[in-house]
């Protein structure tokens, strides 16, 4: 019986990973973007049929979400990267749109962006309202 209590004690003093590692793993399980790096903020310029829209966007916020928060009128539908309603064309800069499933690698390489699932990775300029051109 002494070995059972020794085993119980040994298990009780095992090192556990830091809490932050556990939180990061939970974030990954639920598809949330998380990292230990500092958050960055980038300048976003959207060129729309009615003119240019400019705002700052954190690197962990979707471009459409920030535009809507700013009260700007931009196209979107699914908010999941599974349609083309928010399609735009990248003019300069970069985005992370790895959460999407609609665009193929060739389209992404050609500069197509789904702003509903695009995080800015630098200052970025995007021409919006391009759904018809993408799907046409």
CSV table of N, CA, C and O in Angstrom, one decimal:
chain,number,residue,atom,x,y,z
A,1,UNK,N,0.8,-1.2,0.0
A,1,UNK,CA,0.0,0.0,0.0
A,1,UNK,C,0.9,1.2,0.0
A,1,UNK,O,0.5,2.3,-0.5
A,2,UNK,N,2.0,1.1,0.5
A,2,UNK,CA,2.9,2.3,0.6
A,2,UNK,C,3.3,2.8,-0.9
A,2,UNK,O,3.4,3.9,-1.1
A,3,UNK,N,3.4,1.8,-1.8
A,3,UNK,CA,3.7,2.2,-3.2
A,3,UNK,C,2.6,3.0,-3.8
A,3,UNK,O,2.8,3.9,-4.6
A,4,UNK,N,1.3,2.7,-3.5
A,4,UNK,CA,0.2,3.5,-4.0
A,4,UNK,C,0.2,4.9,-3.5
A,4,UNK,O,0.1,5.8,-4.3
A,5,UNK,N,0.5,5.1,-2.2
A,5,UNK,CA,0.5,6.5,-1.8
A,5,UNK,C,1.7,7.3,-2.3
A,5,UNK,O,1.7,8.4,-2.6
A,6,UNK,N,2.9,6.6,-2.6
A,6,UNK,CA,4.0,7.2,-3.2
A,6,UNK,C,3.7,7.6,-4.6
A,6,UNK,O,4.0,8.7,-5.1
A,7,UNK,N,3.0,6.7,-5.3
A,7,UNK,CA,2.5,7.0,-6.7
A,7,UNK,C,1.6,8.2,-6.7
A,7,UNK,O,1.7,9.1,-7.5
A,8,UNK,N,0.7,8.3,-5.8
A,8,UNK,CA,-0.2,9.4,-5.7
A,8,UNK,C,0.5,10.7,-5.4
A,8,UNK,O,0.2,11.7,-6.0
A,9,UNK,N,1.5,10.6,-4.5
A,9,UNK,CA,2.2,11.8,-4.2
A,9,UNK,C,3.1,12.3,-5.5
A,9,UNK,O,3.1,13.4,-5.8
A,10,UNK,N,3.7,11.3,-6.2
A,10,UNK,CA,4.5,11.7,-7.3
A,10,UNK,C,3.7,12.3,-8.4
A,10,UNK,O,4.1,13.3,-9.0
A,11,UNK,N,2.5,11.8,-8.6
A,11,UNK,CA,1.6,12.4,-9.6
A,11,UNK,C,1.2,13.8,-9.2
A,11,UNK,O,1.0,14.7,-10.1
A,12,UNK,N,1.1,14.1,-8.0
A,12,UNK,CA,0.6,15.4,-7.5
A,12,UNK,C,1.7,16.5,-7.7
A,12,UNK,O,1.3,17.6,-7.7
A,13,UNK,N,2.9,16.1,-7.7
A,13,UNK,CA,4.0,17.1,-7.9
A,13,UNK,C,4.6,17.2,-9.3
A,13,UNK,O,5.6,17.9,-9.5
A,14,UNK,N,3.9,16.6,-10.2
A,14,UNK,CA,4.4,16.7,-11.6
A,14,UNK,C,4.2,18.2,-12.1
A,14,UNK,O,3.3,18.8,-11.7
A,15,UNK,N,5.2,18.6,-12.9
A,15,UNK,CA,5.1,20.0,-13.4
A,15,UNK,C,4.0,20.1,-14.4
A,15,UNK,O,3.9,19.2,-15.3
A,16,UNK,N,3.3,21.1,-14.4
A,16,UNK,CA,2.2,21.4,-15.4
A,16,UNK,C,2.7,22.5,-16.3
A,16,UNK,O,3.5,23.4,-15.8
A,17,UNK,N,2.3,22.5,-17.5
A,17,UNK,CA,2.7,23.6,-18.4
A,17,UNK,C,2.2,25.0,-17.9
A,17,UNK,O,1.1,25.0,-17.2
A,18,UNK,N,2.8,26.0,-18.2
A,18,UNK,CA,2.3,27.4,-17.7
A,18,UNK,C,0.9,27.6,-18.3
A,18,UNK,O,0.5,27.1,-19.3
A,19,UNK,N,0.1,28.3,-17.6
A,19,UNK,CA,-1.2,28.6,-17.9
A,19,UNK,C,-1.3,29.2,-19.3
A,19,UNK,O,-2.2,28.9,-20.1
A,20,UNK,N,-0.4,30.1,-19.7
A,20,UNK,CA,-0.5,30.7,-21.0
A,20,UNK,C,-0.4,29.7,-22.1
A,20,UNK,O,-1.0,29.9,-23.1
A,21,UNK,N,0.4,28.7,-21.9
A,21,UNK,CA,0.5,27.6,-23.0
A,21,UNK,C,-0.8,26.9,-23.1
A,21,UNK,O,-1.3,26.6,-24.2
A,22,UNK,N,-1.5,26.7,-22.0
A,22,UNK,CA,-2.8,26.0,-22.0
A,22,UNK,C,-3.8,26.9,-22.7
A,22,UNK,O,-4.6,26.4,-23.5
A,23,UNK,N,-3.8,28.2,-22.5
A,23,UNK,CA,-4.7,29.1,-23.1
A,23,UNK,C,-4.5,29.1,-24.6
A,23,UNK,O,-5.4,29.1,-25.4
A,24,UNK,N,-3.2,29.2,-25.0
A,24,UNK,CA,-2.8,29.2,-26.4
A,24,UNK,C,-3.3,28.0,-27.1
A,24,UNK,O,-3.9,28.0,-28.2
A,25,UNK,N,-3.2,26.8,-26.5
A,25,UNK,CA,-3.7,25.6,-27.1
A,25,UNK,C,-5.2,25.6,-27.2
A,25,UNK,O,-5.7,25.1,-28.2
A,26,UNK,N,-5.9,26.1,-26.2
A,26,UNK,CA,-7.3,26.2,-26.3
A,26,UNK,C,-7.7,27.1,-27.5
A,26,UNK,O,-8.7,26.8,-28.2
A,27,UNK,N,-7.0,28.2,-27.7
A,27,UNK,CA,-7.3,29.1,-28.8
A,27,UNK,C,-7.2,28.4,-30.1
A,27,UNK,O,-8.0,28.5,-31.0
A,28,UNK,N,-6.1,27.6,-30.2
A,28,UNK,CA,-5.9,26.9,-31.5
A,28,UNK,C,-7.0,25.8,-31.8
A,28,UNK,O,-7.5,25.7,-32.9
A,29,UNK,N,-7.5,25.2,-30.7
A,29,UNK,CA,-8.6,24.2,-30.9
A,29,UNK,C,-9.8,24.9,-31.4
A,29,UNK,O,-10.5,24.3,-32.2
A,30,UNK,N,-10.1,26.1,-31.0
A,30,UNK,CA,-11.3,26.7,-31.4
A,30,UNK,C,-11.1,27.6,-32.7
A,30,UNK,O,-12.0,28.4,-33.0
A,31,UNK,N,-9.9,27.5,-33.3
A,31,UNK,CA,-9.7,28.3,-34.5
A,31,UNK,C,-9.4,29.8,-34.3
A,31,UNK,O,-9.6,30.6,-35.2
A,32,UNK,N,-9.1,30.1,-33.1
A,32,UNK,CA,-8.8,31.5,-32.8
A,32,UNK,C,-7.3,31.8,-33.0
A,32,UNK,O,-6.5,31.0,-32.8
A,33,UNK,N,-7.1,33.0,-33.5
A,33,UNK,CA,-5.7,33.4,-33.8
A,33,UNK,C,-5.1,33.9,-32.5
A,33,UNK,O,-5.6,34.8,-31.8
A,34,UNK,N,-4.0,33.3,-32.1
A,34,UNK,CA,-3.3,33.8,-30.9
A,34,UNK,C,-1.8,33.5,-31.0
A,34,UNK,O,-1.4,32.6,-31.7
A,35,UNK,N,-1.0,34.3,-30.4
A,35,UNK,CA,0.4,34.1,-30.3
A,35,UNK,C,1.0,34.9,-29.2
A,35,UNK,O,0.3,35.7,-28.5
A,36,UNK,N,2.2,34.7,-29.0
A,36,UNK,CA,2.9,35.4,-27.9
A,36,UNK,C,3.5,36.7,-28.3
A,36,UNK,O,4.1,37.4,-27.5
A,37,UNK,N,3.4,37.0,-29.6
A,37,UNK,CA,4.0,38.3,-30.1
A,37,UNK,C,3.1,39.5,-29.7
A,37,UNK,O,1.9,39.3,-29.4
A,38,UNK,N,3.6,40.6,-29.8
A,38,UNK,CA,2.9,41.9,-29.5
A,38,UNK,C,2.0,42.1,-30.7
A,38,UNK,O,2.3,41.9,-31.9
A,39,UNK,N,0.8,42.7,-30.4
A,39,UNK,CA,-0.1,43.1,-31.5
A,39,UNK,C,0.4,44.3,-32.3
A,39,UNK,O,1.0,45.2,-31.7
A,40,UNK,N,0.2,44.2,-33.6
A,40,UNK,CA,0.6,45.3,-34.4
A,40,UNK,C,-0.7,46.0,-35.0
A,40,UNK,O,-1.7,45.3,-35.2
A,41,UNK,N,-0.6,47.2,-35.3
A,41,UNK,CA,-1.7,47.9,-36.0
A,41,UNK,C,-1.2,48.5,-37.3
A,41,UNK,O,-0.1,49.0,-37.4
A,42,UNK,N,-2.0,48.3,-38.3
A,42,UNK,CA,-1.7,48.7,-39.7
A,42,UNK,C,-2.7,49.6,-40.3
A,42,UNK,O,-3.9,49.7,-39.9
A,43,UNK,N,-2.2,50.4,-41.3
A,43,UNK,CA,-3.1,51.3,-42.0
A,43,UNK,C,-3.8,50.5,-43.1
A,43,UNK,O,-3.1,49.9,-43.9
A,44,UNK,N,-5.1,50.6,-43.2
A,44,UNK,CA,-5.8,49.9,-44.3
A,44,UNK,C,-6.5,51.0,-45.2
A,44,UNK,O,-7.1,51.9,-44.7
A,45,UNK,N,-6.3,50.8,-46.5
A,45,UNK,CA,-7.0,51.7,-47.4
A,45,UNK,C,-7.8,50.8,-48.3
A,45,UNK,O,-7.3,49.9,-49.0
A,46,UNK,N,-9.1,51.1,-48.3
A,46,UNK,CA,-10.0,50.4,-49.2
A,46,UNK,C,-10.5,51.3,-50.3
A,46,UNK,O,-11.0,52.4,-50.0
A,47,UNK,N,-10.3,50.9,-51.6
A,47,UNK,CA,-10.7,51.7,-52.7
A,47,UNK,C,-12.0,51.2,-53.2
A,47,UNK,O,-12.1,50.1,-53.7
A,48,UNK,N,-13.1,52.0,-52.9
A,48,UNK,CA,-14.5,51.5,-53.2
A,48,UNK,C,-15.0,52.3,-54.4
A,48,UNK,O,-14.4,53.3,-54.8
A,49,UNK,N,-16.1,51.9,-55.0
A,49,UNK,CA,-16.7,52.7,-56.1
A,49,UNK,C,-17.0,54.1,-55.7
A,49,UNK,O,-17.0,55.0,-56.5
A,50,UNK,N,-17.2,54.4,-54.4
A,50,UNK,CA,-17.6,55.7,-54.0
A,50,UNK,C,-16.5,56.5,-53.4
A,50,UNK,O,-16.7,57.6,-52.8
A,51,UNK,N,-15.2,55.9,-53.4
A,51,UNK,CA,-14.1,56.6,-52.9
A,51,UNK,C,-13.2,55.8,-52.0
A,51,UNK,O,-13.5,54.6,-51.8
A,52,UNK,N,-12.2,56.4,-51.5
A,52,UNK,CA,-11.3,55.7,-50.6
A,52,UNK,C,-11.7,55.8,-49.1
A,52,UNK,O,-12.2,56.8,-48.7
A,53,UNK,N,-11.6,54.7,-48.5
A,53,UNK,CA,-11.8,54.6,-47.0
A,53,UNK,C,-10.5,54.2,-46.3
A,53,UNK,O,-9.8,53.3,-46.8
A,54,UNK,N,-10.2,54.9,-45.3
A,54,UNK,CA,-9.0,54.7,-44.6
A,54,UNK,C,-9.2,54.5,-43.1
A,54,UNK,O,-10.0,55.2,-42.5
A,55,UNK,N,-8.6,53.5,-42.5
A,55,UNK,CA,-8.7,53.2,-41.0
A,55,UNK,C,-7.5,52.4,-40.6
A,55,UNK,O,-6.8,51.8,-41.4
A,56,UNK,N,-7.3,52.4,-39.3
A,56,UNK,CA,-6.3,51.5,-38.7
A,56,UNK,C,-6.9,50.2,-38.3
A,56,UNK,O,-8.1,50.2,-37.8
A,57,UNK,N,-6.2,49.1,-38.4
A,57,UNK,CA,-6.7,47.8,-38.1
A,57,UNK,C,-5.6,47.0,-37.4
A,57,UNK,O,-4.5,46.9,-37.9
A,58,UNK,N,-6.0,46.4,-36.3
A,58,UNK,CA,-5.0,45.5,-35.6
A,58,UNK,C,-4.8,44.2,-36.3
A,58,UNK,O,-5.7,43.8,-37.1
A,59,UNK,N,-3.7,43.6,-36.1
A,59,UNK,CA,-3.4,42.4,-36.9
A,59,UNK,C,-4.2,41.1,-36.5
A,59,UNK,O,-4.1,40.1,-37.1
A,60,UNK,N,-5.0,41.3,-35.5
A,60,UNK,CA,-5.9,40.2,-35.0
A,60,UNK,C,-7.3,40.4,-35.2
A,60,UNK,O,-8.2,39.8,-34.6
A,61,UNK,N,-7.6,41.4,-36.1
A,61,UNK,CA,-9.0,41.8,-36.4
A,61,UNK,C,-9.2,41.7,-37.9
A,61,UNK,O,-8.4,42.2,-38.7
A,62,UNK,N,-10.3,41.1,-38.3
A,62,UNK,CA,-10.7,41.0,-39.7
A,62,UNK,C,-10.9,42.4,-40.3
A,62,UNK,O,-11.5,43.2,-39.6
A,63,UNK,N,-10.5,42.7,-41.5
A,63,UNK,CA,-10.6,44.0,-42.1
A,63,UNK,C,-12.1,44.4,-42.2
A,63,UNK,O,-12.5,45.5,-41.9
A,64,UNK,N,-13.0,43.5,-42.6
A,64,UNK,CA,-14.4,43.8,-42.7
A,64,UNK,C,-15.0,44.2,-41.3
A,64,UNK,O,-15.8,45.1,-41.2
A,65,UNK,N,-14.6,43.4,-40.3
A,65,UNK,CA,-15.1,43.7,-38.9
A,65,UNK,C,-14.7,45.1,-38.5
A,65,UNK,O,-15.5,45.9,-37.9
A,66,UNK,N,-13.4,45.5,-38.8
A,66,UNK,CA,-13.0,46.8,-38.4
A,66,UNK,C,-13.7,47.9,-39.2
A,66,UNK,O,-14.0,49.0,-38.6
A,67,UNK,N,-13.8,47.7,-40.5
A,67,UNK,CA,-14.5,48.7,-41.3
A,67,UNK,C,-16.0,48.9,-40.8
A,67,UNK,O,-16.4,50.0,-40.6
A,68,UNK,N,-16.6,47.8,-40.4
A,68,UNK,CA,-18.0,47.9,-39.9
A,68,UNK,C,-18.0,48.6,-38.6
A,68,UNK,O,-18.9,49.5,-38.3
A,69,UNK,N,-17.0,48.3,-37.7
A,69,UNK,CA,-16.9,49.0,-36.4
A,69,UNK,C,-16.7,50.5,-36.6
A,69,UNK,O,-17.2,51.3,-35.8
A,70,UNK,N,-16.0,50.9,-37.7
A,70,UNK,CA,-15.8,52.3,-38.0
A,70,UNK,C,-17.0,53.0,-38.7
A,70,UNK,O,-17.0,54.1,-39.0
A,71,UNK,N,-18.0,52.2,-38.9
A,71,UNK,CA,-19.2,52.7,-39.6
A,71,UNK,C,-19.1,52.8,-41.1
A,71,UNK,O,-19.9,53.6,-41.7
A,72,UNK,N,-18.2,52.1,-41.7
A,72,UNK,CA,-18.0,52.1,-43.1
A,72,UNK,C,-18.8,51.1,-43.8
A,72,UNK,O,-19.0,50.0,-43.3
A,73,UNK,N,-19.3,51.4,-45.0
A,73,UNK,CA,-20.1,50.5,-45.8
A,73,UNK,C,-19.3,49.7,-46.7
A,73,UNK,O,-18.8,50.2,-47.7
A,74,UNK,N,-19.1,48.4,-46.4
A,74,UNK,CA,-18.3,47.5,-47.3
A,74,UNK,C,-19.1,46.2,-47.5
A,74,UNK,O,-19.9,45.8,-46.6
A,75,UNK,N,-18.9,45.6,-48.6
A,75,UNK,CA,-19.7,44.4,-48.9
A,75,UNK,C,-19.2,43.2,-48.1
A,75,UNK,O,-18.0,43.0,-47.9
A,76,UNK,N,-20.2,42.4,-47.7
A,76,UNK,CA,-19.9,41.1,-47.1
A,76,UNK,C,-21.2,40.3,-47.0
A,76,UNK,O,-22.3,40.8,-47.2
A,77,UNK,N,-21.1,39.0,-46.8
A,77,UNK,CA,-22.3,38.1,-46.6
A,77,UNK,C,-22.0,37.1,-45.6
A,77,UNK,O,-22.5,37.2,-44.5
A,78,UNK,N,-21.2,36.1,-45.9
A,78,UNK,CA,-21.0,34.9,-45.0
A,78,UNK,C,-20.2,35.2,-43.8
A,78,UNK,O,-20.4,34.5,-42.7
A,79,UNK,N,-19.2,36.1,-43.8
A,79,UNK,CA,-18.2,36.3,-42.8
A,79,UNK,C,-17.4,35.1,-42.4
A,79,UNK,O,-16.9,35.0,-41.3
A,80,UNK,N,-17.3,34.2,-43.3
A,80,UNK,CA,-16.6,32.9,-43.1
A,80,UNK,C,-15.6,32.6,-44.2
A,80,UNK,O,-15.0,31.5,-44.1
A,81,UNK,N,-15.5,33.4,-45.2
A,81,UNK,CA,-14.5,33.1,-46.3
A,81,UNK,C,-15.0,32.0,-47.2
A,81,UNK,O,-14.2,31.3,-47.8
A,82,UNK,N,-16.3,31.8,-47.2
A,82,UNK,CA,-16.8,30.7,-48.0
A,82,UNK,C,-17.7,31.1,-49.2
A,82,UNK,O,-18.3,30.3,-49.9
A,83,UNK,N,-17.7,32.5,-49.4
A,83,UNK,CA,-18.4,33.0,-50.6
A,83,UNK,C,-17.5,34.1,-51.2
A,83,UNK,O,-16.4,34.3,-50.8
A,84,UNK,N,-18.0,34.9,-52.1
A,84,UNK,CA,-17.2,35.9,-52.8
A,84,UNK,C,-17.8,37.3,-52.6
A,84,UNK,O,-17.3,38.2,-53.3
A,85,UNK,N,-18.7,37.5,-51.7
A,85,UNK,CA,-19.4,38.8,-51.6
A,85,UNK,C,-18.4,39.9,-51.2
A,85,UNK,O,-18.6,41.0,-51.6
A,86,UNK,N,-17.4,39.6,-50.4
A,86,UNK,CA,-16.5,40.6,-50.0
A,86,UNK,C,-15.2,40.6,-50.8
A,86,UNK,O,-14.2,41.2,-50.3
A,87,UNK,N,-15.2,40.0,-51.9
A,87,UNK,CA,-13.9,39.9,-52.7
A,87,UNK,C,-13.3,41.2,-53.1
A,87,UNK,O,-14.0,42.2,-53.4
A,88,UNK,N,-12.0,41.3,-53.0
A,88,UNK,CA,-11.3,42.5,-53.4
A,88,UNK,C,-10.0,42.1,-54.0
A,88,UNK,O,-9.6,40.9,-54.1
A,89,UNK,N,-9.3,43.1,-54.5
A,89,UNK,CA,-8.0,42.8,-55.2
A,89,UNK,C,-6.9,43.6,-54.5
A,89,UNK,O,-7.0,44.8,-54.2
A,90,UNK,N,-5.9,42.9,-54.0
A,90,UNK,CA,-4.8,43.5,-53.3
A,90,UNK,C,-4.0,44.4,-54.2
A,90,UNK,O,-3.5,43.9,-55.3
A,91,UNK,N,-3.8,45.6,-53.8
A,91,UNK,CA,-3.0,46.6,-54.6
A,91,UNK,C,-1.5,46.6,-54.0
A,91,UNK,O,-0.6,46.6,-54.7
A,92,UNK,N,-1.5,46.7,-52.7
A,92,UNK,CA,-0.2,46.7,-52.0
A,92,UNK,C,-0.4,46.2,-50.6
A,92,UNK,O,-1.4,46.2,-50.1
A,93,UNK,N,0.8,45.7,-50.0
A,93,UNK,CA,0.7,45.2,-48.7
A,93,UNK,C,0.4,43.7,-48.7
A,93,UNK,O,0.5,43.0,-49.7
A,94,UNK,N,0.1,43.2,-47.5
A,94,UNK,CA,-0.2,41.8,-47.3
A,94,UNK,C,-1.3,41.6,-46.3
A,94,UNK,O,-1.6,42.4,-45.4
A,95,UNK,N,-1.9,40.4,-46.5
A,95,UNK,CA,-3.0,39.9,-45.5
A,95,UNK,C,-2.8,38.5,-45.2
A,95,UNK,O,-2.2,37.7,-46.0
A,96,UNK,N,-3.3,38.0,-44.1
A,96,UNK,CA,-3.4,36.6,-43.7
A,96,UNK,C,-4.9,36.3,-43.9
A,96,UNK,O,-5.7,36.7,-43.1
A,97,UNK,N,-5.2,35.4,-44.9
A,97,UNK,CA,-6.5,35.0,-45.1
A,97,UNK,C,-6.6,33.5,-45.0
A,97,UNK,O,-7.4,32.8,-45.7
A,98,UNK,N,-5.8,32.9,-44.1
A,98,UNK,CA,-5.8,31.4,-44.0
A,98,UNK,C,-7.0,30.8,-43.4
A,98,UNK,O,-7.2,29.6,-43.4
A,99,UNK,N,-7.9,31.7,-42.8
A,99,UNK,CA,-9.2,31.1,-42.3
A,99,UNK,C,-10.2,30.8,-43.4
A,99,UNK,O,-11.3,30.3,-43.1
A,100,UNK,N,-10.0,31.2,-44.6
A,100,UNK,CA,-10.9,31.1,-45.7
A,100,UNK,C,-10.8,29.8,-46.4
A,100,UNK,O,-9.8,29.0,-46.3
A,101,UNK,N,-11.9,29.5,-47.2
A,101,UNK,CA,-11.9,28.2,-48.0
A,101,UNK,C,-12.3,28.5,-49.4
A,101,UNK,O,-12.3,27.6,-50.3
A,102,UNK,N,-12.8,29.7,-49.8
A,102,UNK,CA,-13.4,29.9,-51.1
A,102,UNK,C,-12.3,30.1,-52.2
A,102,UNK,O,-12.4,29.5,-53.3
A,103,UNK,N,-11.3,30.9,-51.9
A,103,UNK,CA,-10.2,31.1,-52.9
A,103,UNK,C,-9.2,30.0,-53.0
A,103,UNK,O,-8.8,29.4,-51.9
A,104,UNK,N,-8.8,29.7,-54.2
A,104,UNK,CA,-7.7,28.7,-54.4
A,104,UNK,C,-6.4,29.4,-54.4
A,104,UNK,O,-6.3,30.6,-54.4
A,105,UNK,N,-5.3,28.6,-54.3
A,105,UNK,CA,-4.0,29.2,-54.2
A,105,UNK,C,-3.6,30.1,-55.4
A,105,UNK,O,-3.0,31.1,-55.3
A,106,UNK,N,-4.1,29.7,-56.6
A,106,UNK,CA,-3.9,30.6,-57.8
A,106,UNK,C,-4.5,32.0,-57.6
A,106,UNK,O,-3.9,33.0,-58.0
A,107,UNK,N,-5.7,32.0,-57.1
A,107,UNK,CA,-6.4,33.2,-56.9
A,107,UNK,C,-5.8,34.1,-55.9
A,107,UNK,O,-5.6,35.3,-56.0
A,108,UNK,N,-5.3,33.5,-54.8
A,108,UNK,CA,-4.6,34.2,-53.7
A,108,UNK,C,-3.3,34.8,-54.3
A,108,UNK,O,-3.0,35.9,-54.1
A,109,UNK,N,-2.6,34.0,-55.1
A,109,UNK,CA,-1.3,34.4,-55.7
A,109,UNK,C,-1.6,35.5,-56.7
A,109,UNK,O,-0.7,36.4,-56.9
A,110,UNK,N,-2.8,35.6,-57.3
A,110,UNK,CA,-3.1,36.7,-58.2
A,110,UNK,C,-3.6,37.9,-57.5
A,110,UNK,O,-3.9,38.9,-58.1
A,111,UNK,N,-3.6,37.9,-56.2
A,111,UNK,CA,-4.0,39.1,-55.4
A,111,UNK,C,-5.4,39.2,-54.9
A,111,UNK,O,-5.8,40.2,-54.4
A,112,UNK,N,-6.2,38.2,-55.1
A,112,UNK,CA,-7.6,38.2,-54.6
A,112,UNK,C,-7.6,38.1,-53.1
A,112,UNK,O,-6.8,37.3,-52.5
A,113,UNK,N,-8.5,38.8,-52.5
A,113,UNK,CA,-8.7,38.9,-51.1
A,113,UNK,C,-10.1,38.8,-50.7
A,113,UNK,O,-11.0,39.4,-51.3
A,114,UNK,N,-10.4,38.0,-49.7
A,114,UNK,CA,-11.7,38.0,-49.0
A,114,UNK,C,-11.6,38.8,-47.7
A,114,UNK,O,-11.0,38.3,-46.8
A,115,UNK,N,-12.1,40.0,-47.7
A,115,UNK,CA,-11.9,40.9,-46.6
A,115,UNK,C,-12.5,40.4,-45.3
A,115,UNK,O,-12.2,40.9,-44.3
A,116,UNK,N,-13.5,39.5,-45.4
A,116,UNK,CA,-14.2,39.1,-44.2
A,116,UNK,C,-13.3,38.2,-43.4
A,116,UNK,O,-13.6,38.0,-42.2
A,117,UNK,N,-12.3,37.6,-44.0
A,117,UNK,CA,-11.4,36.7,-43.2
A,117,UNK,C,-9.9,37.1,-43.4
A,117,UNK,O,-9.0,36.3,-43.2
A,118,UNK,N,-9.7,38.4,-43.7
A,118,UNK,CA,-8.4,38.8,-44.0
A,118,UNK,C,-7.9,39.7,-42.8
A,118,UNK,O,-8.5,40.7,-42.4
A,119,UNK,N,-6.8,39.3,-42.2
A,119,UNK,CA,-6.1,40.1,-41.2
A,119,UNK,C,-5.0,40.8,-41.9
A,119,UNK,O,-4.2,40.2,-42.7
A,120,UNK,N,-4.8,42.1,-41.6
A,120,UNK,CA,-3.6,42.8,-42.2
A,120,UNK,C,-2.3,42.3,-41.6
A,120,UNK,O,-2.2,42.0,-40.4
A,121,UNK,N,-1.3,42.1,-42.5
A,121,UNK,CA,0.0,41.8,-42.0
A,121,UNK,C,1.0,42.9,-42.3
A,121,UNK,O,2.2,42.8,-42.0
A,122,UNK,N,0.5,44.0,-42.9
A,122,UNK,CA,1.3,45.2,-43.1
A,122,UNK,C,0.3,46.3,-43.5
A,122,UNK,O,-0.9,46.0,-43.6
A,123,UNK,N,0.8,47.5,-43.8
A,123,UNK,CA,-0.1,48.5,-44.3
A,123,UNK,C,-0.6,47.9,-45.7
A,123,UNK,O,0.2,47.3,-46.4
A,124,UNK,N,-1.9,48.1,-45.9
A,124,UNK,CA,-2.5,47.4,-47.1
A,124,UNK,C,-3.5,48.3,-47.8
A,124,UNK,O,-4.1,49.1,-47.2
A,125,UNK,N,-3.5,48.1,-49.1
A,125,UNK,CA,-4.5,48.8,-50.0
A,125,UNK,C,-5.2,47.7,-50.8
A,125,UNK,O,-4.6,46.8,-51.4
A,126,UNK,N,-6.5,47.8,-50.8
A,126,UNK,CA,-7.4,46.8,-51.4
A,126,UNK,C,-8.5,47.5,-52.2
A,126,UNK,O,-9.1,48.4,-51.7
A,127,UNK,N,-8.7,47.1,-53.5
A,127,UNK,CA,-9.8,47.5,-54.3
A,127,UNK,C,-11.0,46.6,-53.9
A,127,UNK,O,-10.9,45.4,-54.1
A,128,UNK,N,-12.1,47.2,-53.5
A,128,UNK,CA,-13.2,46.3,-53.1
A,128,UNK,C,-14.3,46.2,-54.2
A,128,UNK,O,-14.1,46.7,-55.3
A,129,UNK,N,-15.4,45.5,-53.9
A,129,UNK,CA,-16.5,45.4,-54.8
A,129,UNK,C,-16.1,44.6,-56.0
A,129,UNK,O,-16.4,45.0,-57.2
A,130,UNK,N,-15.3,43.6,-55.9
A,130,UNK,CA,-14.8,42.8,-57.1
A,130,UNK,C,-15.4,41.5,-57.2
A,130,UNK,O,-14.9,40.6,-58.0
A,131,UNK,N,-16.5,41.2,-56.6
A,131,UNK,CA,-17.1,39.9,-56.7
A,131,UNK,C,-17.4,39.5,-58.1
A,131,UNK,O,-17.1,38.3,-58.6
A,132,UNK,N,-18.0,40.4,-58.9
A,132,UNK,CA,-18.4,40.0,-60.3
A,132,UNK,C,-17.2,39.7,-61.1
A,132,UNK,O,-17.2,38.8,-61.9
A,133,UNK,N,-16.1,40.5,-60.9
A,133,UNK,CA,-14.9,40.2,-61.7
A,133,UNK,C,-14.3,38.9,-61.3
A,133,UNK,O,-13.7,38.2,-62.1
A,134,UNK,N,-14.3,38.5,-60.0
A,134,UNK,CA,-13.8,37.2,-59.6
A,134,UNK,C,-14.6,36.1,-60.1
A,134,UNK,O,-14.0,35.1,-60.6
A,135,UNK,N,-15.9,36.2,-60.0
A,135,UNK,CA,-16.7,35.0,-60.4
A,135,UNK,C,-17.2,35.0,-61.8
A,135,UNK,O,-17.8,34.0,-62.3
A,136,UNK,N,-17.1,36.2,-62.4
A,136,UNK,CA,-17.6,36.4,-63.8
A,136,UNK,C,-17.0,35.6,-64.8
A,136,UNK,O,-17.3,34.9,-65.6
